[in-house]
mmCIF file of C-alpha atoms in Angstrom:
data_model
loop_
_atom_site.group_PDB
_atom_site.id
_atom_site.type_symbol
_atom_site.label_atom_id
_atom_site.label_comp_id
_atom_site.label_asym_id
_atom_site.label_seq_id
_atom_site.Cartn_x
_atom_site.Cartn_y
_atom_site.Cartn_z
ATOM 1 C CA UNK A 688 -35.409 -158.605 -70.969
ATOM 2 C CA UNK A 689 -31.847 -159.447 -69.833
ATOM 3 C CA UNK A 690 -31.151 -161.556 -72.894
ATOM 4 C CA UNK A 691 -32.424 -158.902 -75.267
ATOM 5 C CA UNK A 692 -30.166 -156.369 -73.541
ATOM 6 C CA UNK A 693 -27.211 -158.765 -73.798
ATOM 7 C CA UNK A 694 -27.712 -159.131 -77.529
ATOM 8 C CA UNK A 695 -28.055 -155.370 -77.944
ATOM 9 C CA UNK A 696 -24.817 -154.724 -76.042
ATOM 10 C CA UNK A 697 -23.069 -157.395 -78.112
ATOM 11 C CA UNK A 698 -24.227 -155.697 -81.324
ATOM 12 C CA UNK A 699 -22.845 -152.401 -80.010
ATOM 13 C CA UNK A 700 -19.489 -154.023 -79.262
ATOM 14 C CA UNK A 701 -19.954 -153.672 -75.498
ATOM 15 C CA UNK A 702 -18.946 -157.222 -74.698
ATOM 16 C CA UNK A 703 -18.461 -156.747 -70.958
ATOM 17 C CA UNK A 704 -22.004 -155.442 -70.566
ATOM 18 C CA UNK A 705 -23.290 -158.204 -72.820
ATOM 19 C CA UNK A 706 -21.645 -160.799 -70.559
ATOM 20 C CA UNK A 707 -23.172 -159.291 -67.438
ATOM 21 C CA UNK A 708 -26.640 -159.306 -68.974
ATOM 22 C CA UNK A 709 -26.286 -162.828 -70.358
ATOM 23 C CA UNK A 710 -25.392 -164.011 -66.856
ATOM 24 C CA UNK A 711 -28.395 -162.175 -65.406
ATOM 25 C CA UNK A 712 -30.556 -163.967 -67.984
ATOM 26 C CA UNK A 713 -29.038 -167.267 -66.792
ATOM 27 C CA UNK A 714 -28.043 -168.030 -70.377
ATOM 28 C CA UNK A 715 -24.726 -169.525 -69.371
ATOM 29 C CA UNK A 716 -24.006 -170.980 -72.790
ATOM 30 C CA UNK A 717 -24.299 -167.550 -74.388
ATOM 31 C CA UNK A 718 -22.280 -165.928 -71.598
ATOM 32 C CA UNK A 719 -19.537 -168.534 -72.064
ATOM 33 C CA UNK A 720 -19.505 -167.858 -75.796
ATOM 34 C CA UNK A 721 -19.093 -164.137 -75.171
ATOM 35 C CA UNK A 722 -16.350 -164.802 -72.631
ATOM 36 C CA UNK A 723 -14.453 -167.031 -75.032
ATOM 37 C CA UNK A 724 -14.403 -164.236 -77.591
ATOM 38 C CA UNK A 725 -13.302 -161.525 -75.161
ATOM 39 C CA UNK A 726 -11.328 -163.291 -72.397
ATOM 40 C CA UNK A 727 -7.925 -162.320 -73.736
ATOM 41 C CA UNK A 728 -8.891 -158.661 -74.073
ATOM 42 C CA UNK A 729 -10.421 -158.618 -70.590
ATOM 43 C CA UNK A 730 -7.335 -160.303 -69.130
ATOM 44 C CA UNK A 731 -4.878 -157.970 -70.875
ATOM 45 C CA UNK A 732 -6.747 -154.903 -69.631
ATOM 46 C CA UNK A 733 -6.595 -156.061 -66.029
ATOM 47 C CA UNK A 734 -10.324 -156.629 -65.715
ATOM 48 C CA UNK A 735 -10.143 -160.116 -64.271
ATOM 49 C CA UNK A 736 -12.960 -159.305 -61.839
ATOM 50 C CA UNK A 737 -15.278 -159.635 -64.859
ATOM 51 C CA UNK A 738 -13.978 -163.138 -65.494
ATOM 52 C CA UNK A 739 -14.285 -164.137 -61.843
ATOM 53 C CA UNK A 740 -17.837 -162.895 -61.638
#
């Protein structure tokens, strides 16, 4: 369920939500992949709490 939601959010461009759901699914490889693609954007928008989590 969590992984399916993560992939749906990714398809919608909601990367932060996708990361949260990938982590809930314990798919750390997928979560890391999402983070690598969005880390700069998250950092520049002051949302480092997402990275720390």
